[in-house]
Amino acid sequence: LAVDLDVGEPDSDTGATHAQFAKITNALGRSVEAIRMLVDDATMLSGAAVEGRLSVRAEASRHQGDFRKIVKGVNDTLDAVINPVNEAAQVLEKVAARDLTPRVQGDYKGDLGRIKAAVNQAVDNLDKALSQVNQATEQVSSASQQISAGSQSLAQGANEQASSLEEVSSSLEEMASMTRRNAENALLARNLASEADGNAGAGAEAMSRMNTAIAKIKDGSDQTAKI
């Protein structure tokens, strides 16, 4: 800060001396005020930075000379820091809103470049992971559809087998009924055969008796003829 302390040539006049001291006092007062304003702005900027209010800036036009350069330098420094932070925050906000296309695009150096690379790498990894999850979900969905189709086919086959078993069961019942009827008929036939066999035996015995009687009649006839 350039301070004009030119008090002129010494003068024995008391009024001139007072004027010179007043000029010095005024210059010192302006210097003190300039320093106070610089300290106030520096304190305000540092406090805002500590509180996370990185968008706060000091008014450089309030200062003069090198003090204005200092304030402007601090403002530019904060801009250099906050711009990548703001861009990274915007990217992360879009990612939180399920938009994985944005990336940090600014040309940043040093640690700010590392922040850019880290954010972009994190979003890339998240995008790849979600793509893999999406593919796995599609595969699971396809497998589920195949399982569903297989289950339907199995259920249809089971229904057809159940129908076939019902038909077989019905056929077996009919066969069992026929078998029972055949057994009953066989028993009846056997009984009839036994009865027929008994009748045949009785008939044979009757024929034998009849033959004996005929023989006796013939003998009697022969004797009668002789007589």
Coordinates of C-alpha atoms in Angstrom, one line a residue:
L1 CA 0.0 0.0 0.0
A2 CA 1.6 3.3 -1.1
V3 CA 1.1 6.0 1.5
D4 CA 1.8 9.6 0.6
L5 CA 3.8 10.9 3.6
D6 CA 5.3 13.9 1.8
V7 CA 5.0 16.7 4.4
G8 CA 7.0 19.2 2.4
E9 CA 9.8 21.3 3.5
P10 CA 10.2 22.2 7.3
D11 CA 8.6 25.4 8.2
S12 CA 9.0 27.4 11.3
D13 CA 5.5 28.5 11.2
T14 CA 3.3 26.6 13.7
G15 CA 0.3 26.4 11.4
A16 CA 2.4 24.7 8.7
T17 CA 3.6 22.2 11.2
H18 CA 0.1 21.3 12.3
A19 CA -0.9 20.9 8.7
Q20 CA 2.0 18.5 8.1
F21 CA 1.1 16.4 11.1
A22 CA -2.5 16.3 10.1
K23 CA -1.5 15.1 6.6
I24 CA 0.6 12.3 8.3
T25 CA -2.2 11.4 10.6
N26 CA -4.6 11.2 7.8
A27 CA -2.3 9.0 5.7
L28 CA -1.8 6.7 8.7
G29 CA -5.5 6.5 9.3
R30 CA -6.2 5.5 5.7
S31 CA -3.5 2.9 6.0
V32 CA -5.0 1.5 9.2
E33 CA -8.4 1.5 7.6
A34 CA -7.1 -0.3 4.5
I35 CA -5.4 -3.0 6.7
R36 CA -8.5 -3.3 8.8
M37 CA -10.7 -3.9 5.7
L38 CA -8.2 -6.5 4.4
V39 CA -8.2 -8.3 7.7
D40 CA -12.0 -8.2 7.8
D41 CA -12.3 -9.7 4.4
A42 CA -9.7 -12.3 5.1
T43 CA -11.5 -13.3 8.3
M44 CA -14.8 -13.4 6.5
L45 CA -13.5 -15.6 3.7
S46 CA -11.7 -18.0 6.1
G47 CA -14.8 -18.3 8.3
A48 CA -17.0 -18.9 5.3
A49 CA -14.6 -21.6 4.0
V50 CA -14.6 -23.3 7.4
E51 CA -18.4 -23.4 7.4
G52 CA -18.5 -24.8 3.9
R53 CA -19.9 -21.7 2.3
L54 CA -17.3 -21.8 -0.5
S55 CA -19.4 -19.5 -2.8
V56 CA -18.7 -16.5 -0.5
R57 CA -16.4 -13.9 -2.1
A58 CA -14.9 -10.6 -0.9
E59 CA -15.5 -7.4 -2.8
A60 CA -12.1 -6.6 -4.3
S61 CA -13.2 -3.2 -5.5
R62 CA -13.3 -1.9 -1.9
H63 CA -9.5 -2.2 -1.8
Q64 CA -6.7 -0.3 -3.5
G65 CA -3.4 -1.2 -4.9
D66 CA -1.7 -4.4 -3.7
F67 CA -4.5 -5.0 -1.2
R68 CA -7.0 -5.3 -4.1
K69 CA -4.6 -7.8 -5.7
I70 CA -4.5 -9.9 -2.5
V71 CA -8.3 -10.0 -2.2
K72 CA -8.7 -10.8 -5.9
G73 CA -6.0 -13.5 -5.5
V74 CA -7.9 -15.1 -2.6
N75 CA -11.2 -14.9 -4.6
D76 CA -9.5 -16.6 -7.6
T77 CA -8.1 -19.3 -5.4
L78 CA -11.5 -20.0 -4.0
D79 CA -12.9 -20.1 -7.5
A80 CA -10.2 -22.6 -8.6
V81 CA -11.1 -24.8 -5.6
I82 CA -14.9 -24.5 -5.7
N83 CA -15.4 -25.0 -9.5
P84 CA -14.3 -28.6 -9.5
V85 CA -16.1 -29.3 -6.2
N86 CA -19.3 -27.8 -7.7
E87 CA -18.9 -29.8 -10.9
A88 CA -18.3 -33.0 -8.9
A89 CA -21.3 -32.3 -6.8
Q90 CA -23.5 -31.7 -9.9
V91 CA -22.3 -35.1 -11.3
L92 CA -23.0 -36.9 -8.1
E93 CA -26.4 -35.3 -7.8
K94 CA -27.3 -36.6 -11.3
V95 CA -25.9 -40.0 -10.3
A96 CA -28.2 -39.9 -7.3
A97 CA -31.1 -39.2 -9.6
R98 CA -30.1 -42.4 -11.6
D99 CA -28.4 -40.7 -14.4
L100 CA -25.0 -42.3 -14.9
T101 CA -24.1 -40.5 -18.1
P102 CA -22.5 -37.2 -16.7
R103 CA -18.8 -37.0 -16.0
V104 CA -16.5 -34.2 -14.6
Q105 CA -15.2 -32.4 -17.7
G106 CA -13.1 -29.5 -16.4
D107 CA -9.4 -29.3 -16.9
Y108 CA -8.1 -29.5 -13.3
K109 CA -4.5 -30.0 -12.1
G110 CA -2.9 -31.6 -9.1
D111 CA -5.2 -32.7 -6.3
L112 CA -8.2 -31.3 -8.1
G113 CA -7.3 -33.5 -11.1
R114 CA -7.3 -36.5 -8.7
I115 CA -10.7 -35.6 -7.4
K116 CA -12.0 -35.4 -11.0
A117 CA -10.4 -38.8 -11.8
A118 CA -11.8 -40.4 -8.7
V119 CA -15.3 -39.2 -9.3
N120 CA -15.3 -40.3 -12.9
Q121 CA -13.8 -43.7 -12.0
A122 CA -16.5 -44.2 -9.3
V123 CA -19.3 -43.4 -11.7
D124 CA -17.8 -45.7 -14.4
N125 CA -17.5 -48.5 -11.9
L126 CA -21.1 -48.0 -10.7
D127 CA -22.3 -47.9 -14.3
K128 CA -20.5 -51.2 -15.1
A129 CA -21.8 -52.8 -11.9
L130 CA -25.3 -51.8 -12.7
S131 CA -24.9 -53.1 -16.2
Q132 CA -23.8 -56.4 -14.9
V133 CA -26.7 -56.5 -12.5
N134 CA -29.1 -55.7 -15.3
Q135 CA -27.6 -58.5 -17.4
A136 CA -27.9 -60.9 -14.5
T137 CA -31.5 -59.8 -13.9
E138 CA -32.3 -60.4 -17.6
Q139 CA -30.7 -63.9 -17.3
V140 CA -32.7 -64.7 -14.2
S141 CA -35.8 -63.4 -15.8
S142 CA -35.2 -65.6 -18.9
A143 CA -34.4 -68.6 -16.6
S144 CA -37.6 -67.9 -14.7
Q145 CA -39.6 -67.9 -17.9
Q146 CA -38.0 -71.1 -18.9
I147 CA -38.7 -72.7 -15.5
S148 CA -42.3 -71.4 -15.7
A149 CA -42.7 -72.9 -19.2
G150 CA -41.2 -76.2 -17.9
S151 CA -43.5 -76.2 -14.9
Q152 CA -46.5 -75.7 -17.2
S153 CA -45.3 -78.5 -19.4
L154 CA -44.7 -80.7 -16.4
A155 CA -48.1 -79.8 -15.0
Q156 CA -49.7 -80.6 -18.3
G157 CA -47.8 -83.9 -18.5
A158 CA -48.9 -84.7 -14.9
N159 CA -52.5 -84.0 -15.8
E160 CA -52.2 -86.3 -18.9
Q161 CA -50.6 -89.0 -16.8
A162 CA -53.4 -88.6 -14.2
S163 CA -55.9 -89.0 -17.0
S164 CA -54.1 -92.0 -18.3
L165 CA -54.0 -93.5 -14.8
E166 CA -57.7 -92.9 -14.4
E167 CA -58.3 -94.7 -17.7
V168 CA -56.0 -97.6 -16.6
S169 CA -57.8 -97.7 -13.3
S170 CA -61.1 -97.8 -15.0
S171 CA -59.8 -100.5 -17.4
L172 CA -58.5 -102.5 -14.4
E173 CA -61.9 -102.3 -12.7
E174 CA -63.6 -103.5 -15.8
M175 CA -61.1 -106.3 -16.1
A176 CA -61.7 -107.2 -12.5
S177 CA -65.4 -107.2 -13.0
M178 CA -65.0 -109.3 -16.1
T179 CA -62.7 -111.6 -14.2
R180 CA -65.3 -112.0 -11.4
R181 CA -68.0 -112.7 -14.0
N182 CA -65.8 -115.2 -15.7
A183 CA -65.1 -116.9 -12.4
E184 CA -68.8 -117.0 -11.7
N185 CA -69.5 -118.4 -15.1
A186 CA -66.7 -120.9 -14.8
L187 CA -68.1 -122.0 -11.4
L188 CA -71.6 -122.3 -13.0
A189 CA -70.2 -124.2 -15.9
R190 CA -68.4 -126.5 -13.6
N191 CA -71.6 -127.1 -11.6
L192 CA -73.5 -127.7 -14.9
A193 CA -70.7 -130.1 -16.0
S194 CA -70.9 -131.9 -12.7
E195 CA -74.7 -132.1 -13.0
A196 CA -74.4 -133.3 -16.6
D197 CA -71.8 -135.9 -15.6
G198 CA -74.2 -137.1 -12.9
N199 CA -77.1 -137.3 -15.4
A200 CA -74.8 -139.1 -17.8
G201 CA -74.0 -141.7 -15.1
A202 CA -77.6 -142.1 -14.3
G203 CA -78.5 -142.5 -18.0
A204 CA -75.8 -145.1 -18.5
E205 CA -77.0 -147.0 -15.5
A206 CA -80.6 -146.9 -16.9
M207 CA -79.3 -148.0 -20.3
S208 CA -77.5 -150.9 -18.6
R209 CA -80.7 -151.9 -16.7
M210 CA -82.7 -151.5 -20.0
N211 CA -80.2 -153.7 -21.8
T212 CA -80.4 -156.4 -19.1
A213 CA -84.2 -156.3 -19.3
I214 CA -84.1 -156.6 -23.1
A215 CA -81.8 -159.5 -22.8
K216 CA -84.1 -161.2 -20.3
I217 CA -87.1 -160.5 -22.6
K218 CA -85.1 -161.9 -25.5
D219 CA -84.3 -165.0 -23.5
G220 CA -87.9 -165.4 -22.6
S221 CA -89.0 -164.9 -26.2
D222 CA -86.4 -167.6 -27.3
Q223 CA -87.8 -170.0 -24.7
T224 CA -91.3 -169.2 -25.7
A225 CA -90.4 -169.8 -29.4
K226 CA -88.9 -173.2 -28.5
I227 CA -92.0 -174.1 -26.6

